[in-house]
Coordinates of C-alpha atoms and ligand atoms in Angstrom, one line a residue:
M23 CA -42.0 42.8 172.4
S24 CA -40.0 44.8 174.9
V25 CA -37.2 46.9 173.8
S26 CA -33.8 47.7 174.9
I27 CA -32.6 51.1 175.2
G28 CA -29.2 52.5 175.4
W29 CA -27.3 55.7 176.0
I30 CA -23.4 56.1 175.3
V31 CA -21.0 58.6 176.8
H32 CA -17.6 59.5 177.7
P33 CA -16.2 58.7 181.3
S34 CA -16.5 62.8 182.0
D35 CA -20.1 62.4 181.2
I36 CA -21.0 60.2 183.9
D37 CA -22.2 61.2 187.5
P38 CA -24.7 60.2 189.9
R39 CA -27.5 62.5 188.5
L40 CA -27.0 61.0 185.0
I41 CA -27.2 57.5 186.3
E42 CA -30.3 58.2 188.3
A43 CA -31.9 60.4 185.2
L44 CA -31.3 57.4 183.1
A45 CA -32.7 54.8 185.4
K46 CA -35.9 56.9 186.0
A47 CA -36.3 57.3 182.2
G48 CA -36.3 53.4 181.7
V49 CA -33.0 53.4 180.0
N50 CA -31.6 49.6 180.1
E51 CA -27.8 50.0 178.6
L52 CA -25.1 52.5 179.8
G53 CA -22.4 52.3 177.3
V54 CA -18.9 53.9 178.0
H55 CA -17.1 55.3 175.0
P56 CA -13.3 56.2 175.5
G57 CA -13.4 57.9 172.3
G58 CA -12.4 57.2 168.5
G59 CA -9.8 58.4 165.9
R60 CA -6.2 57.6 166.2
M61 CA -6.0 58.3 170.1
A62 CA -8.4 55.3 170.7
G63 CA -5.7 52.8 172.2
A64 CA -4.6 55.4 174.6
L65 CA -8.3 56.6 175.6
M66 CA -9.2 52.5 176.1
K67 CA -6.2 52.8 178.4
Q68 CA -7.4 55.9 180.4
T69 CA -11.1 54.5 180.6
L70 CA -10.1 50.9 181.9
S71 CA -8.2 52.7 184.5
F72 CA -11.6 54.9 185.3
W73 CA -13.3 51.9 185.7
L74 CA -11.1 50.0 187.7
S75 CA -11.0 53.3 190.1
V76 CA -12.8 53.7 193.2
R77 CA -14.9 56.1 191.8
G78 CA -15.7 54.3 188.6
Q79 CA -16.4 51.1 190.5
A80 CA -18.7 53.2 192.9
L81 CA -20.6 54.6 189.4
R82 CA -20.8 51.2 188.1
A83 CA -22.4 49.8 191.5
L84 CA -25.1 52.7 191.6
C85 CA -25.8 51.8 188.0
E86 CA -26.1 48.1 188.7
S87 CA -28.4 48.9 191.8
H88 CA -30.7 51.0 189.3
G89 CA -30.9 48.0 187.0
L90 CA -28.7 49.9 184.3
K91 CA -26.2 47.7 182.4
V92 CA -22.9 48.9 181.7
E93 CA -20.7 48.0 179.0
C94 CA -17.8 49.6 177.2
D95 CA -18.2 50.7 173.4
A96 CA -14.8 51.0 172.1
H97 CA -12.6 50.6 169.0
V98 CA -10.3 48.5 171.2
L99 CA -7.9 47.5 168.3
S100 CA -4.9 49.4 169.1
Y101 CA -5.3 49.0 172.8
L102 CA -5.4 44.9 172.4
L103 CA -2.4 45.2 170.0
P104 CA 0.0 47.9 170.9
R105 CA 1.6 49.4 168.0
E106 CA 4.8 49.0 169.9
E107 CA 4.9 45.3 168.8
F108 CA 5.9 46.6 165.4
S109 CA 9.4 46.4 166.1
R110 CA 9.2 42.6 167.2
H111 CA 6.7 41.4 164.7
P112 CA 6.2 43.5 161.7
E113 CA 4.1 41.1 160.0
W114 CA 1.5 41.3 162.2
F115 CA 0.4 44.7 161.0
R116 CA -1.1 45.9 157.9
M117 CA 0.6 46.0 154.6
D118 CA -0.2 49.5 153.1
E119 CA -1.0 50.6 149.3
D120 CA 3.1 51.1 148.8
G121 CA 3.6 47.6 150.0
K122 CA 5.5 48.7 153.2
R123 CA 4.3 47.2 156.8
N124 CA 2.6 50.0 158.5
P125 CA 1.5 49.9 162.3
D126 CA -0.6 53.2 161.5
S127 CA -4.0 51.0 162.0
N128 CA -5.7 47.7 162.2
L129 CA -3.5 44.4 161.4
C130 CA -2.6 42.0 159.0
A131 CA -5.9 40.0 159.0
S132 CA -4.4 37.1 157.3
S133 CA -1.6 36.7 160.2
P134 CA -2.9 33.7 162.4
E135 CA -0.2 35.0 165.0
A136 CA -2.0 38.4 165.1
L137 CA -5.1 37.3 165.6
A138 CA -4.2 34.7 168.0
F139 CA -2.5 37.5 169.9
L140 CA -5.9 39.4 169.7
E141 CA -7.8 36.9 171.0
K142 CA -5.7 36.4 174.0
R143 CA -5.7 40.2 174.8
A144 CA -9.7 40.2 174.5
Y145 CA -9.8 37.2 176.6
E146 CA -7.7 39.2 179.3
L147 CA -9.8 42.5 178.8
G148 CA -12.8 40.4 179.1
Q149 CA -11.7 39.3 182.5
K150 CA -11.3 42.9 183.7
L151 CA -14.8 44.3 182.2
Y152 CA -17.2 41.7 182.7
T153 CA -20.7 43.3 181.2
P154 CA -24.0 42.0 182.6
S155 CA -25.5 42.5 179.5
H156 CA -22.9 40.2 178.0
R157 CA -22.6 42.5 175.2
Y158 CA -19.1 43.7 174.0
P159 CA -19.2 46.4 171.4
W160 CA -15.4 45.8 170.8
W161 CA -14.4 47.3 167.5
P162 CA -11.5 47.7 164.8
D163 CA -9.8 51.1 164.5
D164 CA -11.8 54.0 163.9
V165 CA -10.2 54.9 160.4
R166 CA -11.1 55.0 156.9
G167 CA -8.8 53.0 154.5
G168 CA -7.1 51.0 157.2
A169 CA -7.2 47.7 155.5
C170 CA -4.3 45.3 155.0
H171 CA -3.2 44.9 151.2
C172 CA -0.7 42.0 151.7
P173 CA -1.0 39.6 148.7
A174 CA -3.1 37.1 151.2
C175 CA -5.6 40.1 152.4
R176 CA -5.8 41.8 149.1
S177 CA -9.0 39.5 148.0
Y178 CA -10.9 40.3 151.3
T179 CA -12.8 43.4 151.3
K180 CA -12.6 46.2 154.1
A181 CA -15.9 44.7 155.8
E182 CA -14.4 41.0 155.6
Q183 CA -11.0 42.0 157.1
A184 CA -13.1 43.8 160.0
L185 CA -15.0 40.7 160.6
L186 CA -11.9 38.7 160.6
I187 CA -10.7 41.1 163.3
T188 CA -14.2 40.8 165.1
N189 CA -14.5 37.1 164.9
A190 CA -10.9 36.9 166.7
I191 CA -12.2 39.5 169.3
A192 CA -15.3 37.4 169.6
R193 CA -13.1 34.1 170.7
G194 CA -11.2 35.8 173.2
V195 CA -14.6 37.6 175.0
K196 CA -16.3 34.1 174.9
R197 CA -13.3 32.5 176.9
A198 CA -13.7 35.2 179.5
D199 CA -17.7 35.3 179.5
P200 CA -19.1 32.3 177.5
M201 CA -22.5 34.2 177.3
G202 CA -20.4 37.2 175.5
T203 CA -21.3 38.6 172.4
V204 CA -19.4 40.9 170.0
G205 CA -20.4 43.6 168.0
Y206 CA -19.8 43.9 164.0
L207 CA -19.5 47.7 163.6
A208 CA -21.3 48.5 160.3
Y209 CA -20.1 51.9 159.4
Q210 CA -18.0 54.0 157.0
D211 CA -16.1 51.3 155.0
T212 CA -17.7 48.2 156.5
L213 CA -21.5 48.8 155.3
E214 CA -21.2 46.2 152.8
T215 CA -21.8 42.4 153.5
P216 CA -18.8 40.4 154.2
R217 CA -19.2 37.2 151.8
R218 CA -16.0 35.3 152.3
V219 CA -16.2 35.6 156.1
T220 CA -18.9 33.8 158.1
P221 CA -19.6 35.6 161.6
E222 CA -18.8 33.4 164.4
K223 CA -21.3 32.5 167.0
G224 CA -22.3 35.4 169.3
V225 CA -21.1 38.2 166.6
Y226 CA -23.9 40.6 166.3
L227 CA -24.7 43.5 163.9
E228 CA -24.1 47.3 165.2
F229 CA -25.5 49.3 162.6
A230 CA -24.1 52.9 163.1
P231 CA -24.9 55.1 160.0
I232 CA -22.2 58.0 161.0
D233 CA -22.5 59.7 157.8
R234 CA -26.0 59.9 157.7
L235 CA -27.4 63.5 157.7
S236 CA -29.3 64.0 161.3
D237 CA -32.4 66.5 160.2
T238 CA -33.9 64.4 158.3
A239 CA -35.4 60.7 158.6
I240 CA -32.7 57.8 157.8
D241 CA -35.3 56.4 155.4
D242 CA -36.2 59.9 153.7
A243 CA -35.7 58.6 149.9
G244 CA -35.0 62.2 149.1
C245 CA -32.0 62.3 151.0
E246 CA -28.9 60.5 148.7
E247 CA -26.7 60.0 151.7
N248 CA -29.2 58.6 154.2
A249 CA -30.5 56.2 151.3
R250 CA -26.8 55.1 150.8
Q251 CA -26.3 54.3 154.8
I252 CA -29.3 51.6 154.8
S253 CA -29.2 50.4 151.2
N254 CA -27.5 47.5 152.4
L255 CA -29.1 47.1 155.8
P256 CA -31.6 44.0 154.9
A257 CA -28.8 41.9 153.4
L258 CA -26.5 42.7 156.8
L259 CA -29.4 41.6 158.9
D260 CA -29.8 38.6 157.0
L261 CA -26.5 37.8 157.6
F262 CA -25.8 38.5 161.1
G263 CA -29.5 37.9 162.2
R264 CA -32.0 40.2 163.7
E265 CA -32.5 38.6 167.4
N266 CA -29.6 40.5 169.0
A267 CA -28.9 43.0 166.4
R268 CA -28.7 46.6 167.8
V269 CA -28.9 50.2 166.0
L270 CA -26.2 52.6 167.2
E271 CA -27.3 56.0 166.2
Y272 CA -26.2 59.7 166.7
W273 CA -29.6 60.9 167.8
V274 CA -28.4 62.4 171.0
D275 CA -24.9 62.8 170.2
N276 CA -23.9 66.3 171.3
S277 CA -20.3 65.7 170.7
L278 CA -20.8 65.2 167.0
F279 CA -23.1 68.3 167.2
S280 CA -20.5 70.0 168.9
N281 CA -17.9 69.0 166.2
W282 CA -16.0 67.0 168.8
R283 CA -15.0 70.0 170.6
R284 CA -15.8 71.0 173.9
P285 CA -17.6 73.2 175.4
P286 CA -20.8 71.6 174.2
V287 CA -23.4 73.3 172.0
P288 CA -27.0 73.6 173.3
F289 CA -28.7 70.5 172.1
Q290 CA -32.3 70.1 170.7
L291 CA -33.6 66.4 170.6
N292 CA -35.3 66.1 166.6
K293 CA -38.4 64.4 168.0
E294 CA -39.7 63.7 164.6
V295 CA -36.5 62.3 163.2
L296 CA -36.3 59.8 166.2
R297 CA -39.8 58.8 166.0
R298 CA -39.5 58.2 162.1
D299 CA -36.1 56.3 162.2
V300 CA -37.5 53.9 165.2
A301 CA -40.3 52.8 163.1
Y302 CA -38.2 52.3 160.3
Y303 CA -35.5 50.2 162.2
R304 CA -38.4 48.5 164.0
R305 CA -39.6 47.3 160.4
A306 CA -36.2 46.3 159.4
G307 CA -36.3 43.8 162.6
F308 CA -34.3 45.6 165.4
Q309 CA -35.5 45.4 168.9
N310 CA -32.3 47.1 170.2
Y311 CA -31.6 50.7 170.2
T312 CA -28.8 52.9 171.5
S313 CA -27.3 56.1 170.6
F314 CA -24.0 57.8 171.2
A315 CA -24.8 60.8 173.9
C316 CA -21.6 62.3 174.6
Y317 CA -21.2 66.0 176.0
L318 CA -24.5 66.1 177.9
G319 CA -22.8 65.3 181.1
P320 CA -22.0 67.5 184.2
D321 CA -20.7 70.5 181.9
Y322 CA -23.7 70.5 179.7
A323 CA -26.0 70.5 182.5
A324 CA -24.3 73.0 184.3
A325 CA -24.3 75.4 181.5
Y326 CA -28.0 74.4 179.8
G327 CA -30.0 72.4 182.4
E328 CA -32.1 69.7 181.5
I329 CA -31.5 67.1 179.1
P330 CA -34.2 65.5 177.2
I331 CA -33.6 61.7 178.3
E332 CA -37.2 61.1 179.2
Q333 CA -38.4 62.2 175.8
Y334 CA -35.8 60.0 174.2
A335 CA -36.6 57.0 175.9
D336 CA -40.4 57.2 175.7
I337 CA -40.3 57.7 172.0
I338 CA -38.2 54.7 171.6
R339 CA -40.2 52.7 173.8
Q340 CA -43.3 54.0 172.3
T341 CA -42.6 53.6 168.5
G342 CA -40.2 50.4 169.1
E343 CA -42.7 48.6 170.8
A344 CA -45.5 49.5 168.5
Ligands
ZN426 ZN1 -2.4 41.2 155.2

């Protein structure tokens, strides 16, 4: 069974040199990630302008000519539902722990109008960002504790609220691309299994153990945090299915290692951890692997030279297909 190998970067990390190196190494998917945190909506807007610009279109065409499928991996919620809507529709937004409607993150997952608006906006975005792999990793806000506490939402867990949001995005995406699939991002507060909400057709599991320790394998039983990250993974795979499930890792995420502050620090691939992780994920049932790979763009190459793309892709291919 052949595996799919991805590489996820910020727009500023992309240049023709990187695209050619990825294609040469046999990477199949290039993800464009605007950035997370509270600025995710504004960053998404900038990324969209970048992709629709002449330079963005040329880079995209270069990717396609090399068989590299481009996707947008983004916390899209505050782009799809701009916070400015709060003055007109406070009931679309989440109720915080103090009982006040608050536009700070996500939305009221029990508001049919908010979900319908999200669906419509996802449809519009899907029309602008057609993706040849049909993979649309479009996620709720990148915050911890951003759930709605209104009487209707209170009985849903954070994971269930995230799935209600993901399902609405998936309905919109599928109107734009009938083969479209949308990732349910399992990380932070959403690693537990949603029970009261079922994934709609086309929603796949995107497993992103952001709180893992990077210097030891994900299945190192002696590492409490890594063990916690994967403790519920088999149940998540049972619910979402294994066929299209994808690992979204941090193996080559130099933005994480640089503490999300440029200039980037020198990067070294931990081959042993990568090999052991992929072996674990393969046994769990995955065939699709990607990783954030930010801060390894032109500024990195100018400062430090070589990026270990080939080693990364070889280890995933050899271990993932074994
Ligand atoms: Zn609510």
